[in-house]
Tab-separated table of C-alpha atoms in Angstrom:
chain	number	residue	atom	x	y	z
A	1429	UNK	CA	-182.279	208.251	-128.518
A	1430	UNK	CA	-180.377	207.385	-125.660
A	1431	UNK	CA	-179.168	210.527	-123.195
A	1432	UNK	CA	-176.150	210.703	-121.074
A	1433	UNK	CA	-176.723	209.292	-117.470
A	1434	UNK	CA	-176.836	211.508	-114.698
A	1435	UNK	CA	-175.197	209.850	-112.001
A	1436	UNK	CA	-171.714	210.578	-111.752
A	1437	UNK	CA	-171.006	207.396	-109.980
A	1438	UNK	CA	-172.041	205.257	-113.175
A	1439	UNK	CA	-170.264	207.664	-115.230
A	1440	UNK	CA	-166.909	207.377	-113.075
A	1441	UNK	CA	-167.191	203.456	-113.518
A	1442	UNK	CA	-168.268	202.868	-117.546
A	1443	UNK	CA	-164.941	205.421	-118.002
A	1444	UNK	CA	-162.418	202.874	-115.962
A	1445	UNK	CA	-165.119	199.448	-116.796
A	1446	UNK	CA	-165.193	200.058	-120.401
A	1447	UNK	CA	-161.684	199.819	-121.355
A	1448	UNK	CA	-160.891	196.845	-119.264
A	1449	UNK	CA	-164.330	195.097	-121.055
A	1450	UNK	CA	-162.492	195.665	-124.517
A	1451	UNK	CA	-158.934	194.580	-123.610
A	1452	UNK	CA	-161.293	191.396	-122.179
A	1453	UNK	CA	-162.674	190.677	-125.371
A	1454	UNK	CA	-159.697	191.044	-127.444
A	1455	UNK	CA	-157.731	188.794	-124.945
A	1456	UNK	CA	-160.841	186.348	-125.440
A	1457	UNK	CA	-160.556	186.712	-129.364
A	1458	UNK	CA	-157.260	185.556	-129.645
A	1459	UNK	CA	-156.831	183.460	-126.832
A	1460	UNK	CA	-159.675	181.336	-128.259
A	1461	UNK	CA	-157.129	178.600	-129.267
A	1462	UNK	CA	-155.718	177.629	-126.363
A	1463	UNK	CA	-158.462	178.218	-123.659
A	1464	UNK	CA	-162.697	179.331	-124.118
A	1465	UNK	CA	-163.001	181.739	-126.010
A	1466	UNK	CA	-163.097	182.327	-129.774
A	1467	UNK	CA	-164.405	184.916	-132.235
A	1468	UNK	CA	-168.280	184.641	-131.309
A	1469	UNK	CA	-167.686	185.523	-127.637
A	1470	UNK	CA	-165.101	187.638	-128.261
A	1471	UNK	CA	-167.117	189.749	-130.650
A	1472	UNK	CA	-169.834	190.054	-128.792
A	1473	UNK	CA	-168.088	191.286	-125.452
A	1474	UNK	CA	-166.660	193.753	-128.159
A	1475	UNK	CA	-169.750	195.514	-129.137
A	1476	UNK	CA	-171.000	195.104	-125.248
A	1477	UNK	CA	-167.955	197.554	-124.499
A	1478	UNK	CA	-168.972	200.005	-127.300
A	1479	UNK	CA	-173.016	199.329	-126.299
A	1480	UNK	CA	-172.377	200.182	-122.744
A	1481	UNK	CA	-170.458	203.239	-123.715
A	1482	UNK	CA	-173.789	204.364	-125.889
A	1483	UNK	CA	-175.867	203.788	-122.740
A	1484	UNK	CA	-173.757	205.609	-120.517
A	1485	UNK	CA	-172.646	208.696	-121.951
A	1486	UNK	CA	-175.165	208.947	-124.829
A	1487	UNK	CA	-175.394	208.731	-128.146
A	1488	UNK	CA	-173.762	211.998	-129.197
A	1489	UNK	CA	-170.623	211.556	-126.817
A	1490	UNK	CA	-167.216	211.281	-128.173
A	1491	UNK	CA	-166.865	208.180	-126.737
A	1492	UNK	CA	-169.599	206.691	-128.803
A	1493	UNK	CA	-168.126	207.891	-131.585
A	1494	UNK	CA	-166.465	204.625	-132.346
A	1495	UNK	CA	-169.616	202.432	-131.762
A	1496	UNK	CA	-171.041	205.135	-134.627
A	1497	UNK	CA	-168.120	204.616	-136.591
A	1498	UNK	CA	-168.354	201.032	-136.523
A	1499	UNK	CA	-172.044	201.003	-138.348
A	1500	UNK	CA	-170.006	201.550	-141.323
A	1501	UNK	CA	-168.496	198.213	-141.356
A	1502	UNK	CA	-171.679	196.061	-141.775
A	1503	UNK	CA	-170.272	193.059	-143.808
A	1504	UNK	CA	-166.973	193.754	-143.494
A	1505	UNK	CA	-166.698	190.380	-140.986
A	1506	UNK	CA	-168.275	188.512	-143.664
A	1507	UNK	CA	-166.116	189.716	-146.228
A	1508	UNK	CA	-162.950	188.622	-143.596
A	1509	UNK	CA	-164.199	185.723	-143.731
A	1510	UNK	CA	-165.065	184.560	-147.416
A	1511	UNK	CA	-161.980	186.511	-148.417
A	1512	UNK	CA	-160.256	183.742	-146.486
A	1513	UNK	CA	-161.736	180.895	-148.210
A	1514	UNK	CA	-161.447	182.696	-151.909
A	1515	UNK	CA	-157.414	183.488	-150.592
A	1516	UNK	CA	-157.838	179.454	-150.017
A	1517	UNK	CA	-158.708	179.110	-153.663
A	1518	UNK	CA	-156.808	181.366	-155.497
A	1519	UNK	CA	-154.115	179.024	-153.537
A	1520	UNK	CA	-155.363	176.192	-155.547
A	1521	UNK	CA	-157.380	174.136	-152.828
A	1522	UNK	CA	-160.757	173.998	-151.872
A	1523	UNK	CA	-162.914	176.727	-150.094
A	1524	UNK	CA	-161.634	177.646	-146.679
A	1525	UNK	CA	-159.053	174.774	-146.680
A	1526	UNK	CA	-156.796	176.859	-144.730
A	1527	UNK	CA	-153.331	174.931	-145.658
A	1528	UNK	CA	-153.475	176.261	-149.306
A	1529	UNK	CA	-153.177	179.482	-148.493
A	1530	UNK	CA	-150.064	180.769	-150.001
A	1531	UNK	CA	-147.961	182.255	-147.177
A	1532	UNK	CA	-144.182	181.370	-147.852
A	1533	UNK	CA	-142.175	179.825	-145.273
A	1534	UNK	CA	-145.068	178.664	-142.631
A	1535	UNK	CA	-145.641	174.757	-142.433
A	1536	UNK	CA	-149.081	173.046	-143.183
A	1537	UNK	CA	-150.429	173.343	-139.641
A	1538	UNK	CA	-149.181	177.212	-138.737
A	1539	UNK	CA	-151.111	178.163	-142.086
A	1540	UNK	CA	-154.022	176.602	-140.788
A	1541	UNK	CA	-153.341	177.642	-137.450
A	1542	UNK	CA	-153.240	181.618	-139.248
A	1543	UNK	CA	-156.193	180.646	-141.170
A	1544	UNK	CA	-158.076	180.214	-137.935
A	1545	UNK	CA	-156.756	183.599	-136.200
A	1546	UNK	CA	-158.378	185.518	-139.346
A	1547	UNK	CA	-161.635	183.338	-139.697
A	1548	UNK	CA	-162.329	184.334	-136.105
A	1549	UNK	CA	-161.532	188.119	-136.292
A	1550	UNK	CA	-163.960	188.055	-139.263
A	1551	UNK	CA	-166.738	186.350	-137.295
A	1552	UNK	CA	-165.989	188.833	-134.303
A	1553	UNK	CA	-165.950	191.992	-136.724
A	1554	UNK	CA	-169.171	190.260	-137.847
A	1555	UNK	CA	-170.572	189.843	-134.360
A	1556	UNK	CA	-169.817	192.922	-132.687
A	1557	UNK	CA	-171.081	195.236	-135.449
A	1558	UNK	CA	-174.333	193.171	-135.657
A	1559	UNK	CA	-174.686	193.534	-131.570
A	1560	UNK	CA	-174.179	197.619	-131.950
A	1561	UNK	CA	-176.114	197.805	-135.088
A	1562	UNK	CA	-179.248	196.248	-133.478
A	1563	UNK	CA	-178.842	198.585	-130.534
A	1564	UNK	CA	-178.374	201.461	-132.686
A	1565	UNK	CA	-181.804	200.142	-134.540
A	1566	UNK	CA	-183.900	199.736	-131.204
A	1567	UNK	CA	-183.181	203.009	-129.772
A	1568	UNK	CA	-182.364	205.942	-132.439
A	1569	UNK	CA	-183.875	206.329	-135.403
A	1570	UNK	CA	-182.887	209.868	-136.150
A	1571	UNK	CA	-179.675	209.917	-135.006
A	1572	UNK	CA	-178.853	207.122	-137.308
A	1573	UNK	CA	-179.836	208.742	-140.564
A	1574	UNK	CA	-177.616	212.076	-138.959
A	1575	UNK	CA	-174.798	210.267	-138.591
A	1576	UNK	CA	-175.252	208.409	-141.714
A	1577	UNK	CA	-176.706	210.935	-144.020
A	1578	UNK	CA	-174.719	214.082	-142.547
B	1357	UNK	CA	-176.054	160.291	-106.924
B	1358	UNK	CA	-173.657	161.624	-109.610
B	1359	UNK	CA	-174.869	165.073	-110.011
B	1360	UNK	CA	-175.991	165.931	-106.372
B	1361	UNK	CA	-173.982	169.411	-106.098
B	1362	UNK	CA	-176.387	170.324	-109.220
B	1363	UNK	CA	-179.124	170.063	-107.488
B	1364	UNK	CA	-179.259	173.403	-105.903
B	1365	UNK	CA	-178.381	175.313	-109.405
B	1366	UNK	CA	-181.139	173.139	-111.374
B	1367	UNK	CA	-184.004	173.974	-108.708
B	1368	UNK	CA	-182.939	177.769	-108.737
B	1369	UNK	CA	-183.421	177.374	-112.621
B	1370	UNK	CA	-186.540	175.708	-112.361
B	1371	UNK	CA	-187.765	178.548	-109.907
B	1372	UNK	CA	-186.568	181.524	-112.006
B	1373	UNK	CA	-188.015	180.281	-115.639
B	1374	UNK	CA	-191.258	179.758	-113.511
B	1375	UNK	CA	-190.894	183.173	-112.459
B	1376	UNK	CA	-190.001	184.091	-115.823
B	1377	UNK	CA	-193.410	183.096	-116.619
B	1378	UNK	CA	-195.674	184.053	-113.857
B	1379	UNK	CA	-194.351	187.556	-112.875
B	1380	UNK	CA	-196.752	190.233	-113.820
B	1381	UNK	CA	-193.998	192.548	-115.041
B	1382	UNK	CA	-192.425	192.405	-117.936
B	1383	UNK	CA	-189.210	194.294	-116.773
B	1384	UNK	CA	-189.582	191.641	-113.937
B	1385	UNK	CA	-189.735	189.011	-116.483
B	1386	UNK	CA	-186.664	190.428	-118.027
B	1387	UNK	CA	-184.283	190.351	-115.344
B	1388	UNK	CA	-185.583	186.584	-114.240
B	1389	UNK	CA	-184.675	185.609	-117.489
B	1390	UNK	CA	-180.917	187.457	-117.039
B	1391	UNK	CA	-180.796	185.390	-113.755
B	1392	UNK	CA	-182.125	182.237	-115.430
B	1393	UNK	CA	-179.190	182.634	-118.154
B	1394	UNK	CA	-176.860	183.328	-116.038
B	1395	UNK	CA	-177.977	180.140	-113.569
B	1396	UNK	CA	-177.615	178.332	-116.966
B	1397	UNK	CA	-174.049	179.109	-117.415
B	1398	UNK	CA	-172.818	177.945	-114.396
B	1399	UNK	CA	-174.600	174.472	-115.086
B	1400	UNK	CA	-172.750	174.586	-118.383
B	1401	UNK	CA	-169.663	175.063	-117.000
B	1402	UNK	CA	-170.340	172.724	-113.865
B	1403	UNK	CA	-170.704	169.741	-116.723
B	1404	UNK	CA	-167.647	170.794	-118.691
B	1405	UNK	CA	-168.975	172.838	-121.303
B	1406	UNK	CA	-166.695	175.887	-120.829
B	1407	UNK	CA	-167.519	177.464	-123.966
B	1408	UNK	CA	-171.079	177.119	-123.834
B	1409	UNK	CA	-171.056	178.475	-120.355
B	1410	UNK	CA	-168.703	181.047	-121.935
B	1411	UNK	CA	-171.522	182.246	-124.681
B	1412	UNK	CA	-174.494	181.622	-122.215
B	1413	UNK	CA	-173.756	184.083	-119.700
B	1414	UNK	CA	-172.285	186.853	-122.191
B	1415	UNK	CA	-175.150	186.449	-125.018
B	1416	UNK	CA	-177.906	185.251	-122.539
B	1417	UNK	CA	-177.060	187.175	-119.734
B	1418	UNK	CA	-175.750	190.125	-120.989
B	1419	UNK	CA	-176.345	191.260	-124.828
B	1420	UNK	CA	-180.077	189.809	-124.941
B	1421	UNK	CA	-181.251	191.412	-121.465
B	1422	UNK	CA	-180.141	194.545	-123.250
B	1423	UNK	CA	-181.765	193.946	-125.741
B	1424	UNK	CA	-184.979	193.071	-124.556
B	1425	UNK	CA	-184.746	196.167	-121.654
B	1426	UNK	CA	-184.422	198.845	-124.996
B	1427	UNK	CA	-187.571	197.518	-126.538
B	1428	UNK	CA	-189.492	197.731	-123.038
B	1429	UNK	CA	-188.035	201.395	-123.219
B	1430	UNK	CA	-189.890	202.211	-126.471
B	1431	UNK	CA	-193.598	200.362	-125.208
B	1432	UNK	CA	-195.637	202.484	-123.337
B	1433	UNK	CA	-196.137	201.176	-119.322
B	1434	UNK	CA	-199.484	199.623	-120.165
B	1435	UNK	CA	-198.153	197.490	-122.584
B	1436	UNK	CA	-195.563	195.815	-120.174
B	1437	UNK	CA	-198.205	194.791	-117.478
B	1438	UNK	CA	-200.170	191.401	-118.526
B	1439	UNK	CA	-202.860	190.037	-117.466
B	1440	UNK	CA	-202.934	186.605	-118.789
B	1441	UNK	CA	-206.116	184.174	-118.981
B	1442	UNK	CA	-206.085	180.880	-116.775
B	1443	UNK	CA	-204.204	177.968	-118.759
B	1444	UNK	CA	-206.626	176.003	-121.169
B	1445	UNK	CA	-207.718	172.234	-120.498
B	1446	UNK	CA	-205.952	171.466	-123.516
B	1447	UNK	CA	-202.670	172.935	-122.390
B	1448	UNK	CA	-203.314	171.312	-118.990
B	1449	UNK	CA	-203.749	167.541	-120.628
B	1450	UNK	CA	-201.332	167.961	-123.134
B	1451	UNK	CA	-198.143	169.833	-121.829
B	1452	UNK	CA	-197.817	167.014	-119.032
B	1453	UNK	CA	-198.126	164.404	-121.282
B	1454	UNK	CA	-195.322	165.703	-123.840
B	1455	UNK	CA	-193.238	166.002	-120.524
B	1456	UNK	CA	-193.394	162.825	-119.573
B	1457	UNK	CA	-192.897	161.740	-122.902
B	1458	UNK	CA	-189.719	163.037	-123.140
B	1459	UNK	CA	-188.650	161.790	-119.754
B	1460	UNK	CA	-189.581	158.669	-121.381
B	1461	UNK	CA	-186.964	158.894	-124.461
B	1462	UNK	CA	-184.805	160.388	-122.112
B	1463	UNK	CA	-184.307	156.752	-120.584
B	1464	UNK	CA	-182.943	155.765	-124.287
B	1465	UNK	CA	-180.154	158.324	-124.121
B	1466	UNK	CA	-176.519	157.077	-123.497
B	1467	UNK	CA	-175.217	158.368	-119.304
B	1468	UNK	CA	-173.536	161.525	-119.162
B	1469	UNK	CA	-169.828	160.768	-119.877
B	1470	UNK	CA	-170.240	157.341	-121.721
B	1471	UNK	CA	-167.001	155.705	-123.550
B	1472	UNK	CA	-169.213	154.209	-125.305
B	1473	UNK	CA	-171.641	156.189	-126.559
B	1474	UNK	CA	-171.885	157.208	-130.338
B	1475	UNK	CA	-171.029	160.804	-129.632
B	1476	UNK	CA	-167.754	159.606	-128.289
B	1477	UNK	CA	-166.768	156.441	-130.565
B	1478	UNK	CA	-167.813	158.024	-134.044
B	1479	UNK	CA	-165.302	160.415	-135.368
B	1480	UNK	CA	-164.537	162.257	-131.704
B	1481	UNK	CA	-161.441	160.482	-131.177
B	1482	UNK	CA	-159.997	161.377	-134.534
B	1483	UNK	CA	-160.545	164.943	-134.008
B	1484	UNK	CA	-158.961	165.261	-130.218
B	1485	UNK	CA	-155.783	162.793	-131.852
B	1486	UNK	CA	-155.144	164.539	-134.724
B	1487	UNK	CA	-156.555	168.397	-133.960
B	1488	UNK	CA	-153.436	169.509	-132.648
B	1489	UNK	CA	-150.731	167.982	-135.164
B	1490	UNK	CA	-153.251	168.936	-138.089
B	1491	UNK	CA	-153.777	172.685	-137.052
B	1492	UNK	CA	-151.122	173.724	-133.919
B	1493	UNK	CA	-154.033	174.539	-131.834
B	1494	UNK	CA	-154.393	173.609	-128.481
B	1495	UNK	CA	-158.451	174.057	-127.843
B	1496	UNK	CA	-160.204	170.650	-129.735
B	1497	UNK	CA	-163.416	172.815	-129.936
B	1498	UNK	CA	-161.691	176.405	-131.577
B	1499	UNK	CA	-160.154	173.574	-134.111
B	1500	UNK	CA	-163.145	171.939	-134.939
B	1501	UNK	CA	-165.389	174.965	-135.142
B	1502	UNK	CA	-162.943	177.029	-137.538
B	1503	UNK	CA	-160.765	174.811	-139.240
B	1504	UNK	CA	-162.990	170.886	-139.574
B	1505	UNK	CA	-166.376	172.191	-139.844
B	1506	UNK	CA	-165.826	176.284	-141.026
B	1507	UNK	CA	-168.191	176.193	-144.032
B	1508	UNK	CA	-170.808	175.931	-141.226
B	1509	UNK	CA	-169.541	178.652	-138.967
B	1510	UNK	CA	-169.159	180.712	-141.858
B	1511	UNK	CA	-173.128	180.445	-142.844
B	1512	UNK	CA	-173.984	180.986	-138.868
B	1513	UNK	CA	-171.786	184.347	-139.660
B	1514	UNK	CA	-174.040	184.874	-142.446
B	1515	UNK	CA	-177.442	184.229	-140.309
B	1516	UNK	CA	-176.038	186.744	-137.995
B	1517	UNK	CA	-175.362	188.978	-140.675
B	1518	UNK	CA	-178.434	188.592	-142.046
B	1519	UNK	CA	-180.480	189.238	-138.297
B	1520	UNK	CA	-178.333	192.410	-138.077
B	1521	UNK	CA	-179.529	194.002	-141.620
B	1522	UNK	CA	-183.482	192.434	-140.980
B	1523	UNK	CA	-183.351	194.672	-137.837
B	1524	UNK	CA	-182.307	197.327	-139.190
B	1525	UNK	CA	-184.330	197.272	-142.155
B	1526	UNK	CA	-187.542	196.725	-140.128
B	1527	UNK	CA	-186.485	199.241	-137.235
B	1528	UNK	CA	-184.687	202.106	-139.129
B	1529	UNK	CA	-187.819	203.168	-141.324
B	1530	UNK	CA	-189.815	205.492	-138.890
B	1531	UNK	CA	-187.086	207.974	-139.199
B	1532	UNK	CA	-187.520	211.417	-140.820
């Protein structure tokens, strides 16, 4: 169980730092295609943002509540991501051939282009709950099963 | 000399994984190895590899320092002090030899930035042509990673699923 810190000067910074590392990683997640980047980095400075909030004003905060939240959504990265291939099938082509899915009135390479945006929010969904949920696991046992449970 | 402005960054590695190893400390031995990723990154990105660089210094640097600094937090203070036993003759005697072993192989491996190498003549070329025509997007590696080879990414985003629920399997029992 992780307690709020007590210096004000940390708190001041996480509350202007922690914003600014989220709008990072989203810029990262999306700009992945035209510069570094992608959904692995982006995902993980993601749940940094949401980890440093649980280290900084506690676990109970309402600022943690979304790293909390989040817990909930083990899988749901994965499921982004297969659901992308099986959208790929039900297109009639193979498994996460990306230019058979069956958006009307987007060439061959903007499908795949799409198919790549969505592949990479899944794998940052993916990462960034992993990165909390490990956190979460090191450091509170019982406030887990609260949050969970109750 | 091709990589002389390395040379600084590669001894400052070598000095903090030795550190790494020979500090007493483990919170020490933590924050060496934060240093040493972070070292690592700018080599990466010093030889090109922006994305590597990119994952070194958030993962390495970052997420796993973290990581390793909440575990310390639940060991007791006598647990994170070592004392560690002089080096065996058989570690001596063997660990140099492997070394120079691979130094050896390492004379069979194509230069740094060879046109000619296999890495760069074998199917390379057909991704950086046709990447951007096939897919509309500009980074070769994004492309290749998502689109070329995404059955593999997607089982890596299975391993990581799969790390995420082991954790939290092992780690969530003791509660009441």
């Amino acid at each position: 169980m992780i307690r709020p810190h007590d210096s004000i000067i940390v708190q001041t910074l996480g509350r202007f730092l922690i914003p600014v590392v989220q709008i990072f990683g989203l810029y990262v997640l999306f700009f992945g295609q035209y510069g570094p980047g992608g959904g692995f980095v982006g995902g993980v400075i993601l749940g940094t943002g949401m980890i440093l909030s649980v280290l900084i004003f506690g676990h109970d905060a309402s600022r943690s509540q979304i790293a909390k939240d989040i817990l909930h959504g083990d899988g749901v990265g994965m499921l982004i991501y297969a659901g992308v291939g099986g959208l790929c099938m039900i297109g009639g082509g193979e498994f996460l051939n990306y230019s058979s899915l069956s958006i009307p009135g987007l060439e061959e390479a903007s499908r795949r282009s799409l198919g790549i945006v969505l592949t990479q929010i899944g794998v940052a969904v993916d990462v960034a709950v992993t990165a909390v949920s490990i956190v979460f696991s090191l450091s509170a046992e019982e406030i887990i099963e609260e949050s969970i449970n109750g | 000399m091709t990589f002389a402005n390395e040379i600084p960054l590669l001894l400052l590695l070598l000095v903090t994984a030795a550190g790494a190893i020979l500090v007493k400390d483990l919170m020490s031995a933590v924050l060496l190895l934060g240093s040493y990723s972070f070292t690592l990154s700018l080599v990466w990105a010093w030889l090109g590899a922006v994305d590597v660089a990119f994952v070194e210094a958030v993962v390495g640097a970052g997420l796993a320092t973290v990581l390793f600094l909440l575990t310390l937090f639940g060991t007791a203070p006598k647990d994170t002090r070592l004392r560690r036993p002089p080096p065996s003759l058989t570690t001596l005697i063997v660990f140099p030899l492997l070394g120079v072993l691979l130094l050896y192989a390492a004379n069979d491996l194509p230069g740094f930035g060879d046109p000619n190498s296999p890495a760069s003549v074998h199917i390379s070329p057909s991704y950086l042509e046709q990447s951007y025509q096939d897919t509309h997007t500009p980074n070769v590696v994004t492309s290749v990673l998502m689109d070329y080879r995404s059955l593999d990414t997607m089982v890596e985003t299975v391993v990581i699923f799969t790390s995420g629920i082991a954790c939290a399997l092992l780690l969530r029992r003791q509660s009441k």
